[in-house]
PDB file of C-alpha atoms in Angstrom:
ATOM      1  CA  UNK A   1      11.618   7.836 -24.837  1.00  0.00           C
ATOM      2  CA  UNK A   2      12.716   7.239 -21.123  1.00  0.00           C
ATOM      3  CA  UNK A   3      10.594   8.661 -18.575  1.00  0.00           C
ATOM      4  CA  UNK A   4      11.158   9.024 -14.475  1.00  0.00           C
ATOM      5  CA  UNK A   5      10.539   4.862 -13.456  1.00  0.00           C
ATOM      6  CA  UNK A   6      11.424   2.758 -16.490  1.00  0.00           C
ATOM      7  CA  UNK A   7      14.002   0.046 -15.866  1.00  0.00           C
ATOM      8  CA  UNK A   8      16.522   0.528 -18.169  1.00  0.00           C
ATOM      9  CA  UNK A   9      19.230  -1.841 -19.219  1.00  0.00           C
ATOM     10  CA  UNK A  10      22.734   0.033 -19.914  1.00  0.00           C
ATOM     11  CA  UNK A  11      26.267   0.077 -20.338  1.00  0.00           C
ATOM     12  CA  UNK A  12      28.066   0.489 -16.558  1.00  0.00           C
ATOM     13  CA  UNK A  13      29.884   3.823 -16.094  1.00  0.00           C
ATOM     14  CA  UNK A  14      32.519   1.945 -14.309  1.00  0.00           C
ATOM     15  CA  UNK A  15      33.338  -0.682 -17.232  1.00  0.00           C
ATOM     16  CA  UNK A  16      31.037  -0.308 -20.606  1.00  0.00           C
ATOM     17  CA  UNK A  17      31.990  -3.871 -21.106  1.00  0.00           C
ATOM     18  CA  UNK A  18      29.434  -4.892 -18.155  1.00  0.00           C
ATOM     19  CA  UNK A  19      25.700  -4.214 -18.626  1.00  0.00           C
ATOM     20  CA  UNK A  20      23.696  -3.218 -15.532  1.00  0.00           C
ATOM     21  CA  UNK A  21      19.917  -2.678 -15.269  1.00  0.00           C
ATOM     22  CA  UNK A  22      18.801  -0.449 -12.866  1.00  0.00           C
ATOM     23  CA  UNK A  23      15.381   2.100 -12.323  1.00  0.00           C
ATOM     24  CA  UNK A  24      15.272   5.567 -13.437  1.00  0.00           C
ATOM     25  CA  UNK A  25      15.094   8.263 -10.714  1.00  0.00           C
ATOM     26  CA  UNK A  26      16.190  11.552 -12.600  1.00  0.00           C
ATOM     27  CA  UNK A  27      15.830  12.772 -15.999  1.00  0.00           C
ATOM     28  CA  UNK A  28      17.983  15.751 -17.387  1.00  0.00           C
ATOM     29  CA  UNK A  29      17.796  18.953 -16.045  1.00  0.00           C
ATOM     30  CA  UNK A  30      16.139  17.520 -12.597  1.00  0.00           C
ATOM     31  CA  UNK A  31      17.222  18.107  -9.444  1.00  0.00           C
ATOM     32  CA  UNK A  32      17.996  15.136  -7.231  1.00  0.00           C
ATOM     33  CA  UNK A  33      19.109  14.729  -3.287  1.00  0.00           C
ATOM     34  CA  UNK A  34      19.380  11.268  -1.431  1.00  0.00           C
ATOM     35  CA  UNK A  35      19.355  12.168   2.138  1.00  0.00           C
ATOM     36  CA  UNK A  36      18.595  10.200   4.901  1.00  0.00           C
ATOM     37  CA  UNK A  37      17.592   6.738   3.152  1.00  0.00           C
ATOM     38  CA  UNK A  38      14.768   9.680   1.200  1.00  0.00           C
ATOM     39  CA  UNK A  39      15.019  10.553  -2.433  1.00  0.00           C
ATOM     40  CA  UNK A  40      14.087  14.298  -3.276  1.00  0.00           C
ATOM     41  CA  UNK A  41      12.793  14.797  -6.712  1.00  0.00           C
ATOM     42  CA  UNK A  42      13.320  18.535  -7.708  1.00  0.00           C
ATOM     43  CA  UNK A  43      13.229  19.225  -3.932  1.00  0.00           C
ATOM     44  CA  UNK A  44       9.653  17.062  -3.271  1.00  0.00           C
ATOM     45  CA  UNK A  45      10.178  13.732  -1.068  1.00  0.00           C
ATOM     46  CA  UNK A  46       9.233  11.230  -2.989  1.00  0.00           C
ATOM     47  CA  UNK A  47       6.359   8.901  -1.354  1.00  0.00           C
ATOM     48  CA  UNK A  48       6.535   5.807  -0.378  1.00  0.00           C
ATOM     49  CA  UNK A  49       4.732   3.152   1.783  1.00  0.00           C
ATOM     50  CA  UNK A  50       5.885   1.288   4.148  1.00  0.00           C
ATOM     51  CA  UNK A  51       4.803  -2.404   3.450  1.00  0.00           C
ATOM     52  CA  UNK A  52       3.784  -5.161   5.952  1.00  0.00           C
ATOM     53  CA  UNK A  53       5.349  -8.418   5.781  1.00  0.00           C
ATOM     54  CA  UNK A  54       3.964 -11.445   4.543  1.00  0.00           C
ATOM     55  CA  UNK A  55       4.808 -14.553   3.175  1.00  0.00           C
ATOM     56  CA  UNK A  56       3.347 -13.876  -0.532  1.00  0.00           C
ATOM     57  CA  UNK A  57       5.702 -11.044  -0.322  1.00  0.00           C
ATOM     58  CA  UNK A  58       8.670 -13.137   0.685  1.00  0.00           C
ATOM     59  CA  UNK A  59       7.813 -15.673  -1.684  1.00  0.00           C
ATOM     60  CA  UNK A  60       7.394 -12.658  -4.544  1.00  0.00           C
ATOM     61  CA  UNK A  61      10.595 -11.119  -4.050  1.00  0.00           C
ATOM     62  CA  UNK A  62      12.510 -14.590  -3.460  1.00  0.00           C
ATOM     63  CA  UNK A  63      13.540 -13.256  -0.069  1.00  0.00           C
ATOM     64  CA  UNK A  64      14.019 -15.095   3.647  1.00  0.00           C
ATOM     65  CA  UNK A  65      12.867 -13.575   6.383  1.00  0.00           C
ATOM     66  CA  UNK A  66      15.578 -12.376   8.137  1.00  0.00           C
ATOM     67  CA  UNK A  67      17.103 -10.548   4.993  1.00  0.00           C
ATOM     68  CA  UNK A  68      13.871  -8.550   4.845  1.00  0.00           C
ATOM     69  CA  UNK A  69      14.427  -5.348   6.701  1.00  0.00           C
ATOM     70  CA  UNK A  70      11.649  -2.995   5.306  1.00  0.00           C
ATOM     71  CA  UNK A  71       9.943  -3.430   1.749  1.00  0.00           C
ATOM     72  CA  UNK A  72       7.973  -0.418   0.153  1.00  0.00           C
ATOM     73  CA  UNK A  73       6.583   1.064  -2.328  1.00  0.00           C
ATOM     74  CA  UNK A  74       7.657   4.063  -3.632  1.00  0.00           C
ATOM     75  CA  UNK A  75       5.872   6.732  -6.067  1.00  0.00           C
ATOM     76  CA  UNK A  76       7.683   7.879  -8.476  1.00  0.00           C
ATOM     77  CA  UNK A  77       4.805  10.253 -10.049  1.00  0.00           C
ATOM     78  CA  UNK A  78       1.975   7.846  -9.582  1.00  0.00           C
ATOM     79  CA  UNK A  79       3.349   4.814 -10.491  1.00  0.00           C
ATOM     80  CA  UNK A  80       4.336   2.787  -7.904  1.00  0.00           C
ATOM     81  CA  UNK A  81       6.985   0.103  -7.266  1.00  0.00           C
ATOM     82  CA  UNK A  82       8.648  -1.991  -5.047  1.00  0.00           C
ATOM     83  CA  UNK A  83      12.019  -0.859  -3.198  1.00  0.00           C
ATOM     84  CA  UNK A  84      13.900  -2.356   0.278  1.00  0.00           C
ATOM     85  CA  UNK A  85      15.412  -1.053   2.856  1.00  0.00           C
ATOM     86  CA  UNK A  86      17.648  -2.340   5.547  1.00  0.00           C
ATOM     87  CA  UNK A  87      17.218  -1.106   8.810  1.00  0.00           C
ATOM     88  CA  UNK A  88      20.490   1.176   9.114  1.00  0.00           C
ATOM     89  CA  UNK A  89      20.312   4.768   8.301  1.00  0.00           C
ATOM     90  CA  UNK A  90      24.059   4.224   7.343  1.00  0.00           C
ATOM     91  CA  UNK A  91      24.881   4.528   3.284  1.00  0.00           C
ATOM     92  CA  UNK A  92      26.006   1.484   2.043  1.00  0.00           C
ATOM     93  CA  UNK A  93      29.878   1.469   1.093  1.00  0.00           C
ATOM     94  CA  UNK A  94      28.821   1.782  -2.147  1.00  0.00           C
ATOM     95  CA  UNK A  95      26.710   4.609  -2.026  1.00  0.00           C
ATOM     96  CA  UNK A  96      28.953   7.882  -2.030  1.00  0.00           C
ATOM     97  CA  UNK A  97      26.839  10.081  -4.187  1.00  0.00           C
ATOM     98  CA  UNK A  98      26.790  13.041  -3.984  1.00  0.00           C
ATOM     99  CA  UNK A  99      29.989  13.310  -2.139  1.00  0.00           C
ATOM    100  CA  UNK A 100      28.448  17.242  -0.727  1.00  0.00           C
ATOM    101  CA  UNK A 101      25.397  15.484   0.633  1.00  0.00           C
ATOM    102  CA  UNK A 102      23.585  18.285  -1.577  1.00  0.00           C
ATOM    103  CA  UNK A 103      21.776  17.887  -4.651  1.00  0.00           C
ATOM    104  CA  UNK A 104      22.931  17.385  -7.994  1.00  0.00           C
ATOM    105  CA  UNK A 105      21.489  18.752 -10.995  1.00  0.00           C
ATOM    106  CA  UNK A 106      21.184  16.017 -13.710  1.00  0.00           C
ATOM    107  CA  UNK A 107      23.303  16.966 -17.074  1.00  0.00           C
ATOM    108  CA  UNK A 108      21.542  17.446 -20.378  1.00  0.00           C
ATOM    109  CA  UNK A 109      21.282  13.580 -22.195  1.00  0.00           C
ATOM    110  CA  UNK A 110      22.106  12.040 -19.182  1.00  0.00           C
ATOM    111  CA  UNK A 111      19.951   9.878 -16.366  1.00  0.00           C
ATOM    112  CA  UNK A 112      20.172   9.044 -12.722  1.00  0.00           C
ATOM    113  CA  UNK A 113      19.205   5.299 -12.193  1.00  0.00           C
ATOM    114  CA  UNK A 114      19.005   3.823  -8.756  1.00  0.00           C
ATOM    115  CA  UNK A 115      18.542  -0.088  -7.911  1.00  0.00           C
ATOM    116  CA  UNK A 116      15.434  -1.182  -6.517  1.00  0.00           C
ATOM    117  CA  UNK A 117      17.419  -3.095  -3.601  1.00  0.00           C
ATOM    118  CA  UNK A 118      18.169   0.486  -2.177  1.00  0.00           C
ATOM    119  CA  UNK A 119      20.167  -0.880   0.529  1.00  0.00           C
ATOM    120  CA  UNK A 120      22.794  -2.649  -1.526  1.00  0.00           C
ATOM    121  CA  UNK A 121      22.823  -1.641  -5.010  1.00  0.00           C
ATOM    122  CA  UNK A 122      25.642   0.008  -6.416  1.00  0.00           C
ATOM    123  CA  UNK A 123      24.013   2.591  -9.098  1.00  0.00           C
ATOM    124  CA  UNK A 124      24.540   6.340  -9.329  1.00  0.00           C
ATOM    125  CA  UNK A 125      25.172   7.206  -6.049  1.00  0.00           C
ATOM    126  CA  UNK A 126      27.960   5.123  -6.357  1.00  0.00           C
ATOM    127  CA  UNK A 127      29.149   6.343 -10.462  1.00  0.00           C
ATOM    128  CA  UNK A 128      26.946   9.281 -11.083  1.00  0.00           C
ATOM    129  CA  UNK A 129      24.968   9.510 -14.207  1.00  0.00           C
ATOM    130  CA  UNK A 130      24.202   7.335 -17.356  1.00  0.00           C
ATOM    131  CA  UNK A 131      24.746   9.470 -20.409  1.00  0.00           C
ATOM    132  CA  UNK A 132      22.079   8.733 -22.913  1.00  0.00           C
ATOM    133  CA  UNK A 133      24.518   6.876 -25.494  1.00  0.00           C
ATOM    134  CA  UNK A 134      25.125   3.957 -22.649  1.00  0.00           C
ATOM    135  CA  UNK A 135      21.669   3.477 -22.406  1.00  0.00           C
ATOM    136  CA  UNK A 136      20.637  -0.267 -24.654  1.00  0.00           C
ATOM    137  CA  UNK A 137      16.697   0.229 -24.417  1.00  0.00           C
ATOM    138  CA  UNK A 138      14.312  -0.233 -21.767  1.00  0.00           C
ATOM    139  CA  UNK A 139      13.687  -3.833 -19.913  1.00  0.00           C
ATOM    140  CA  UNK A 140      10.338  -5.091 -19.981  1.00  0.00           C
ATOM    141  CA  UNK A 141      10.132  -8.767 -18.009  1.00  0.00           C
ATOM    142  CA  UNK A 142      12.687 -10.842 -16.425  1.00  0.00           C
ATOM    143  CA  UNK A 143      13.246 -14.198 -18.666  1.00  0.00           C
ATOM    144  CA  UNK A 144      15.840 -15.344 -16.743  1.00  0.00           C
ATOM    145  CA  UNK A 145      16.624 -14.924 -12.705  1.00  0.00           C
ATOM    146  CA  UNK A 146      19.008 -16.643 -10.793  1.00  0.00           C
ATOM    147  CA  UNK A 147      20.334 -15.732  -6.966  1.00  0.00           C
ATOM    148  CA  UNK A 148      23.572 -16.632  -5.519  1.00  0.00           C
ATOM    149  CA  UNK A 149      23.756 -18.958  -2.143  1.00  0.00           C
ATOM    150  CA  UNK A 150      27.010 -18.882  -0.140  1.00  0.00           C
ATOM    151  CA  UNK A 151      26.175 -22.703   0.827  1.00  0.00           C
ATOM    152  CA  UNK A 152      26.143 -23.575  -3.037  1.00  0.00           C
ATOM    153  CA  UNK A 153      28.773 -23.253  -5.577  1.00  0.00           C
ATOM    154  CA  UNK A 154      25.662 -23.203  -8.489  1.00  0.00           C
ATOM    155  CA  UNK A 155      23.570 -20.300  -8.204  1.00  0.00           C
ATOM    156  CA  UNK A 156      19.455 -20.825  -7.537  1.00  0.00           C
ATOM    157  CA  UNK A 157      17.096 -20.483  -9.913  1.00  0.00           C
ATOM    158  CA  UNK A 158      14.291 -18.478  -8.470  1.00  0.00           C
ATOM    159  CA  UNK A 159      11.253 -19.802 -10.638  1.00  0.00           C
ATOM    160  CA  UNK A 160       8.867 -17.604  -9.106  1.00  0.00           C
ATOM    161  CA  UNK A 161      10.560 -14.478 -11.054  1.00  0.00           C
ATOM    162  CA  UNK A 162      10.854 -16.449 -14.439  1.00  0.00           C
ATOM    163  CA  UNK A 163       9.059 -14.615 -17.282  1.00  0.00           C
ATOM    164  CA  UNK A 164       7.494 -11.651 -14.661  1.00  0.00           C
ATOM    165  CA  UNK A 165       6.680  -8.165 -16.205  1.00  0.00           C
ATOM    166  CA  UNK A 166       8.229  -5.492 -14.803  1.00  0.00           C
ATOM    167  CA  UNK A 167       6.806  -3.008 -12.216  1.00  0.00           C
TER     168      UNK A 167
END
């Protein structure tokens, strides 16, 4: 069963041929608004922390310091888990959803999943939802995690995320 802050993996909505795997925000029938870098949950602002920064943080999350913007953790029910920020109120390009700025009411077998990079990820309020049949099964530790460097033509393998359990 999926609940509100499993990461699922999944068939894209843009091209089923491409898997994604992204966190779950909205489960059918809720009510969801992004406004103003804030996610409203059935009209209730989501909490979330704002975290300081440190270098076992950086070194965690594979990041340099001057990518890092804001890192935090957000509650979705009282689980918590990690999300970033950049600094810009702005919506990414990729982020046009919902185009009326208002909220959207999630269809019947159907999800709303939004990366944890909230900044850059392109996830439903780029697409929309997930229906239920795209949905592959739930993603429990990363095996495998590599990060693209524009100096490189090989991608890096960061060995600090190898076989991690998911937040």
């Amino acid at each position: 069963d999926i609940k509100r802050g499993d990461v699922i993996v999944f068939q894209s909505p843009e091209d089923i041929d491409i898997d994604c795997v992204k966190r779950v925000v909205g489960l059918p029938g809720d009510k969801i608004l992004w406004q103003q870098q804030r996610l409203f949950i059935n009209g209730t602002p989501q909490k979330t922390i704002k975290q300081p920064i440190s270098t076992k943080l950086l070194e965690k999350f594979s990041l340099q310091p001057n990518s890092l913007d804001k890192l935090y953790q957000e509650y979705l029910g009282q689980e918590p888990h990690w999300i970033l920020h950049a600094n810009s109120n702005e919506a990414h390009p990729n982020q046009t959803w919902p185009q009326n700025a208002g909220s959207f009411v999630v269809p019947e077998e159907s999800y709303i999943v939004f990366g944890d990079n909230r900044s850059e990820s392109r996830d439903s309020r780029a697409w929309g939802e997930v229906p239920r049949s795209y949905i592959k099964g739930k993603v429990l530790m990363v095996l495998w995690s590599v990060q693209q460097d524009s100096d490189h033509w090989l991608p890096a393998v960061r060995l600090n995320r190898l076989a991690k359990l998911i937040q």
